[in-house]
Amino acid sequence: MSLPVGEVARILIVLAVFLLAAHLGAALFVRLRQPPVIGEIAGGLLLGPSALALIAPAASGWLAPHDTPTAHMLGAVYQLGMVMMVFLAGLEMRPGGQGTERKTVLFTSVTGLVIPFAGGLTIAQVIDPGALAGPHGSAATISLVLGLAIAVTSIPVISRIMMDLGIMGTLFARTVLTVAVVEDILLYVVLAVILGLANVHGDATFGLPTLLDGEAIGLYVAYYVAASVLFFAVFLSGGRALFQWLTGNWRLNVLERRSPTALRLVFLFALCLCCMGLGIDPIFGALLAGIAMAEPASRESPGLGLLRGFALAFFVPIYFALVGFRIDLVHHLDLVFFAWLFTVACVIKFSSVWAGARLAGRDRAWSTDFAVAMNARGGPGIVLASVAFGAGVINATFFVALVLLSVLTSQVAGVWLARSQARGHKFLSAEPDRPQVAAAER
């Protein structure tokens, strides 16, 4: 289907505007020694209802008109950007060899995940879930989202912060990333269940769920839980072996010889389609595709490097800019609710991780810096907000609060660790005998 020349020009202009806003915002925040993802969100924020729409509503509305080819194109780029963002997060979950202390990982993984998640579930029992729920939300899904929002840690953002400080080769950094990997895998499983429950209250029109009895709510719930857990179990255990088999010295592997990048894209899309066929959100296929393709940074294949480079240049920045564009601070920022959520989330996550580190035998300074680092929610927190909002699980007020929670906790972690390093904390000094590990760019 062809489009009028004017509509094609509009699409190109809109893409260029969002891309420019995202990269300029990222560049500014890098100069301020802040995570670039926050600058990308800020760039989109300035184009939306929180800024440009206040002084030039027609210009802001022209960028994302309703029910036009341009709007549909932005929706597609947004979805692909989310898929690529989660895929890159999966790539950061590299295979072992990190030499972390098992006792610290065990204690902090348990306390830093179980206590915050349980805290979120408990808090949800004393608030009105209807005030936070979207059209497909329920008391159960709001409780789970709150638990995730308090427990989540951002692998990409905290990686970038530690890379900027030059400490990616330290035991401290390796422990942070190992615990974050354990937490995020479990949390993504829970997010899959949340979206499955949202489909129960929504409209399952694609994949295996269409074969279920529409009146059997219990059957729907059991199916989504089982499908999510089974999908994760199969591809966490066998995804890497499957990918290595596909890229091995196989005579029929024409695509790998022709274009390694194309093969990786096909594998990524195939896992996303598997999820959609099961009625699961495709971002979980993207996560497991990233985990399956993860390689040590020093040996990353050219095909994967090209795919990462294009995603970071185009899809991911526009995705975060569109997240910022959708934030309406004028109409949907509840300062009291956000202050309450920020305080509770930080206190519970910090205290639980700190307690786990102390139980593992770490001193106060190490435990404090570790707990602050694990409080950075960044990209996964934003993905949680945008996925739950897009699925109708949460409303706009909760969406805005979750995005701001992710942004501000990432800011706090960056500033705190930089000051701790300046104060001479030895465990935040790079170890010269350890190779530096490359981190994601957001």
XYZ file of N, CA, C and O in Angstrom, residues 98-189:
368
model
N 32.292 -14.496 36.276
C 32.437 -13.181 36.861
C 33.155 -13.234 38.206
O 33.565 -12.217 38.725
N 33.250 -14.394 38.838
C 34.002 -14.519 40.079
C 33.379 -13.820 41.260
O 34.064 -13.353 42.152
N 32.055 -13.721 41.289
C 31.408 -13.040 42.405
C 31.367 -13.952 43.628
O 31.499 -15.162 43.526
N 31.164 -13.370 44.785
C 31.089 -14.137 46.022
C 29.686 -14.704 46.162
O 28.704 -13.967 46.245
N 29.601 -16.018 46.195
C 28.301 -16.677 46.158
C 27.430 -16.320 47.356
O 26.214 -16.169 47.238
N 28.040 -16.198 48.520
C 27.253 -15.906 49.718
C 26.573 -14.549 49.597
O 25.385 -14.404 49.920
N 27.300 -13.542 49.119
C 26.721 -12.212 48.960
C 25.599 -12.237 47.937
O 24.534 -11.640 48.141
N 25.828 -12.919 46.810
C 24.811 -13.006 45.766
C 23.556 -13.679 46.295
O 22.427 -13.211 46.067
N 23.731 -14.771 47.024
C 22.585 -15.514 47.541
C 21.769 -14.676 48.522
O 20.544 -14.540 48.372
N 22.444 -14.095 49.514
C 21.721 -13.342 50.538
C 21.027 -12.109 49.956
O 19.860 -11.852 50.265
N 21.741 -11.342 49.136
C 21.152 -10.111 48.620
C 20.091 -10.382 47.553
O 19.146 -9.602 47.413
N 20.222 -11.485 46.810
C 19.179 -11.829 45.838
C 17.875 -12.163 46.548
O 16.796 -11.727 46.135
N 17.983 -12.930 47.633
C 16.780 -13.331 48.365
C 16.141 -12.130 49.061
O 14.949 -11.846 48.881
N 16.938 -11.414 49.852
C 16.355 -10.292 50.602
C 15.950 -9.146 49.677
O 14.922 -8.500 49.899
N 16.754 -8.899 48.628
C 16.471 -7.781 47.732
C 15.341 -8.028 46.766
O 14.877 -7.092 46.094
N 14.889 -9.260 46.672
C 13.769 -9.574 45.785
C 12.513 -9.921 46.580
O 11.449 -9.344 46.359
N 12.655 -10.833 47.524
C 11.479 -11.326 48.247
C 10.858 -10.229 49.113
O 9.638 -10.011 49.081
N 11.685 -9.518 49.887
C 11.147 -8.510 50.801
C 10.497 -7.343 50.046
O 9.362 -6.960 50.360
N 11.172 -6.735 49.040
C 10.502 -5.661 48.308
C 9.224 -6.109 47.609
O 8.221 -5.384 47.599
N 9.257 -7.308 46.998
C 8.064 -7.778 46.298
C 6.924 -8.020 47.271
O 5.775 -7.615 47.028
N 7.244 -8.650 48.391
C 6.224 -8.875 49.416
C 5.719 -7.546 49.988
O 4.523 -7.396 50.276
N 6.638 -6.568 50.111
C 6.232 -5.251 50.595
C 5.241 -4.592 49.662
O 4.257 -3.983 50.099
N 5.503 -4.698 48.347
C 4.576 -4.130 47.374
C 3.209 -4.789 47.432
O 2.172 -4.118 47.362
N 3.193 -6.121 47.586
C 1.919 -6.834 47.689
C 1.156 -6.419 48.941
O -0.075 -6.270 48.917
N 1.891 -6.218 50.039
C 1.255 -5.826 51.292
C 0.670 -4.420 51.202
O -0.470 -4.168 51.626
N 1.449 -3.500 50.622
C 0.977 -2.118 50.492
C -0.276 -2.048 49.640
O -1.200 -1.258 49.896
N -0.330 -2.888 48.609
C -1.485 -2.878 47.711
C -2.777 -3.248 48.436
O -3.872 -2.915 47.959
N -2.646 -3.925 49.576
C -3.841 -4.325 50.318
C -4.455 -3.175 51.110
O -5.617 -3.274 51.537
N -3.687 -2.103 51.328
C -4.199 -1.001 52.147
C -4.503 0.242 51.321
O -4.836 1.285 51.877
N -4.371 0.149 49.995
C -4.722 1.271 49.136
C -5.898 0.868 48.262
O -6.298 -0.289 48.214
N -6.436 1.837 47.560
C -7.545 1.571 46.642
C -6.983 1.259 45.260
O -6.531 2.167 44.557
N -6.965 -0.023 44.829
C -6.383 -0.346 43.524
C -7.135 0.287 42.368
O -6.574 0.522 41.299
N -8.417 0.581 42.577
C -9.189 1.201 41.504
C -8.666 2.567 41.115
O -8.847 3.008 39.972
N -7.991 3.251 42.046
C -7.448 4.578 41.739
C -6.221 4.502 40.858
O -5.769 5.518 40.329
N -5.636 3.314 40.704
C -4.423 3.144 39.907
C -4.640 2.258 38.684
O -3.782 2.214 37.801
N -5.760 1.555 38.632
C -5.984 0.554 37.589
C -6.442 1.183 36.283
O -7.155 2.187 36.259
N -5.988 0.553 35.173
C -6.482 0.905 33.852
C -7.706 0.070 33.531
O -8.225 -0.663 34.380
N -8.186 0.124 32.270
C -9.407 -0.604 31.893
C -9.299 -2.120 32.043
O -10.303 -2.799 32.232
N -8.075 -2.676 31.958
C -7.891 -4.119 32.095
C -7.195 -4.489 33.399
O -6.748 -5.618 33.561
N -7.096 -3.530 34.304
C -6.438 -3.781 35.573
C -7.381 -4.392 36.591
O -8.600 -4.368 36.435
N -6.792 -4.946 37.634
C -7.566 -5.544 38.718
C -6.750 -5.404 39.991
O -5.585 -4.988 39.964
N -7.340 -5.764 41.111
C -6.612 -5.693 42.381
C -5.371 -6.576 42.335
O -4.305 -6.205 42.840
N -5.482 -7.744 41.694
C -4.343 -8.673 41.627
C -3.212 -8.096 40.778
O -2.046 -8.135 41.176
N -3.536 -7.556 39.611
C -2.478 -7.035 38.735
C -1.845 -5.774 39.305
O -0.631 -5.573 39.174
N -2.627 -4.908 39.946
C -2.059 -3.714 40.575
C -1.109 -4.116 41.692
O -0.027 -3.530 41.866
N -1.462 -5.132 42.460
C -0.581 -5.622 43.528
C 0.741 -6.115 42.959
O 1.819 -5.811 43.480
N 0.677 -6.880 41.866
C 1.889 -7.415 41.253
C 2.752 -6.298 40.660
O 3.988 -6.335 40.760
N 2.123 -5.309 40.031
C 2.883 -4.189 39.463
C 3.591 -3.417 40.575
O 4.754 -3.028 40.434
N 2.900 -3.190 41.680
C 3.528 -2.494 42.814
C 4.715 -3.287 43.346
O 5.778 -2.725 43.650
N 4.548 -4.596 43.461
C 5.654 -5.429 43.916
C 6.846 -5.349 42.987
O 7.993 -5.218 43.434
N 6.597 -5.403 41.685
C 7.686 -5.293 40.713
C 8.336 -3.922 40.760
O 9.569 -3.798 40.676
N 7.532 -2.881 40.851
C 8.064 -1.517 40.845
C 9.033 -1.290 42.004
O 10.026 -0.571 41.859
N 8.760 -1.896 43.141
C 9.638 -1.731 44.296
C 10.881 -2.614 44.179
O 11.978 -2.228 44.583
N 10.742 -3.785 43.567
C 11.837 -4.761 43.565
C 12.801 -4.633 42.398
O 13.943 -5.087 42.489
N 12.398 -4.030 41.283
C 13.186 -4.080 40.050
C 14.500 -3.300 40.160
O 14.590 -2.288 40.858
N 15.530 -3.805 39.455
C 16.825 -3.125 39.339
C 17.206 -3.076 37.861
O 16.989 -4.045 37.134
N 17.794 -1.969 37.422
C 18.145 -1.815 36.012
C 19.566 -2.294 35.737
O 20.531 -1.708 36.235
N 19.702 -3.343 34.936
C 21.031 -3.794 34.525
C 21.708 -2.774 33.606
O 22.848 -2.373 33.845
N 21.035 -2.306 32.515
C 21.713 -1.373 31.612
C 22.135 -0.061 32.276
O 23.240 0.419 32.056
N 21.242 0.540 33.082
C 21.557 1.842 33.669
C 22.678 1.723 34.696
O 23.635 2.503 34.688
N 22.590 0.743 35.589
C 23.641 0.633 36.598
C 24.958 0.214 35.951
O 26.047 0.599 36.407
N 24.888 -0.550 34.839
C 26.108 -0.882 34.093
C 26.760 0.383 33.558
O 27.984 0.560 33.644
N 25.941 1.272 32.974
C 26.484 2.498 32.410
C 27.092 3.378 33.494
O 28.162 3.976 33.307
N 26.438 3.472 34.629
C 26.955 4.285 35.729
C 28.323 3.760 36.172
O 29.288 4.520 36.344
N 28.433 2.453 36.345
C 29.694 1.870 36.814
C 30.768 1.939 35.732
O 31.954 2.071 36.033
N 30.377 1.852 34.463
C 31.348 2.009 33.384
C 31.922 3.426 33.399
O 33.128 3.621 33.256
N 31.056 4.432 33.568
C 31.515 5.825 33.617
C 32.463 6.060 34.788
O 33.376 6.892 34.706
N 32.272 5.331 35.880
C 33.150 5.475 37.042
C 34.414 4.634 36.914
O 35.312 4.726 37.755
N 34.478 3.791 35.864
C 35.663 2.966 35.639
C 35.802 1.810 36.603
O 36.917 1.381 36.914
N 34.670 1.271 37.088
C 34.748 0.215 38.110
C 34.124 -1.098 37.630
O 33.847 -1.985 38.447
N 33.925 -1.249 36.315
C 33.244 -2.448 35.830
C 34.051 -3.719 36.082
O 33.515 -4.822 36.050
N 35.354 -3.605 36.332
C 36.169 -4.788 36.589
C 36.242 -5.180 38.049
O 36.916 -6.152 38.389
N 35.550 -4.456 38.929
C 35.661 -4.722 40.365
C 34.695 -5.816 40.818
O 33.681 -6.087 40.159
N 35.013 -6.408 41.961
C 34.119 -7.399 42.549
C 32.771 -6.770 42.882
O 31.719 -7.401 42.727
N 32.783 -5.524 43.330
C 31.547 -4.818 43.649
C 30.630 -4.780 42.434
O 29.444 -5.131 42.518
N 31.164 -4.362 41.279
C 30.349 -4.244 40.067
C 29.845 -5.606 39.604
O 28.687 -5.756 39.206
N 30.712 -6.604 39.672
C 30.307 -7.933 39.219
C 29.198 -8.505 40.104
O 28.300 -9.198 39.632
N 29.265 -8.200 41.404
C 28.225 -8.671 42.314
C 26.900 -7.965 42.034
O 25.837 -8.590 42.012
N 26.954 -6.657 41.810
C 25.746 -5.892 41.477
C 25.064 -6.489 40.245
O 23.849 -6.742 40.235
N 25.836 -6.733 39.192
C 25.256 -7.223 37.942
C 24.724 -8.641 38.085
O 23.681 -8.981 37.513
N 25.421 -9.483 38.834
C 24.952 -10.857 39.008
C 23.617 -10.891 39.756
O 22.689 -11.603 39.361
N 23.516 -10.126 40.839
C 22.261 -10.082 41.595
C 21.147 -9.481 40.734
O 20.006 -9.974 40.742
N 21.462 -8.441 39.962
C 20.458 -7.810 39.104
C 19.938 -8.783 38.052
O 18.749 -8.783 37.718
N 20.817 -9.619 37.507
C 20.401 -10.617 36.520
C 19.406 -11.598 37.144
O 18.352 -11.891 36.567
N 19.735 -12.106 38.321
C 18.857 -13.059 39.001
C 17.490 -12.427 39.257
O 16.434 -13.025 38.983
N 17.491 -11.191 39.772
C 16.246 -10.501 40.078
C 15.419 -10.258 38.826
O 14.215 -10.518 38.793
N 16.070 -9.736 37.775
C 15.320 -9.330 36.591
C 14.703 -10.514 35.860
O 13.598 -10.404 35.312
N 15.387 -11.642 35.814
C 14.800 -12.822 35.169
C 13.517 -13.231 35.894
O 12.470 -13.471 35.268
N 13.573 -13.283 37.224
C 12.384 -13.657 37.989
C 11.273 -12.616 37.846
O 10.089 -12.956 37.738
N 11.659 -11.345 37.800
C 10.662 -10.297 37.692
C 9.998 -10.278 36.322
O 8.801 -9.984 36.202
N 10.752 -10.603 35.272
C 10.143 -10.670 33.946
C 9.128 -11.807 33.868
O 8.124 -11.717 33.151
N 9.370 -12.898 34.586
C 8.395 -13.985 34.635
C 7.093 -13.477 35.266
O 5.992 -13.739 34.765
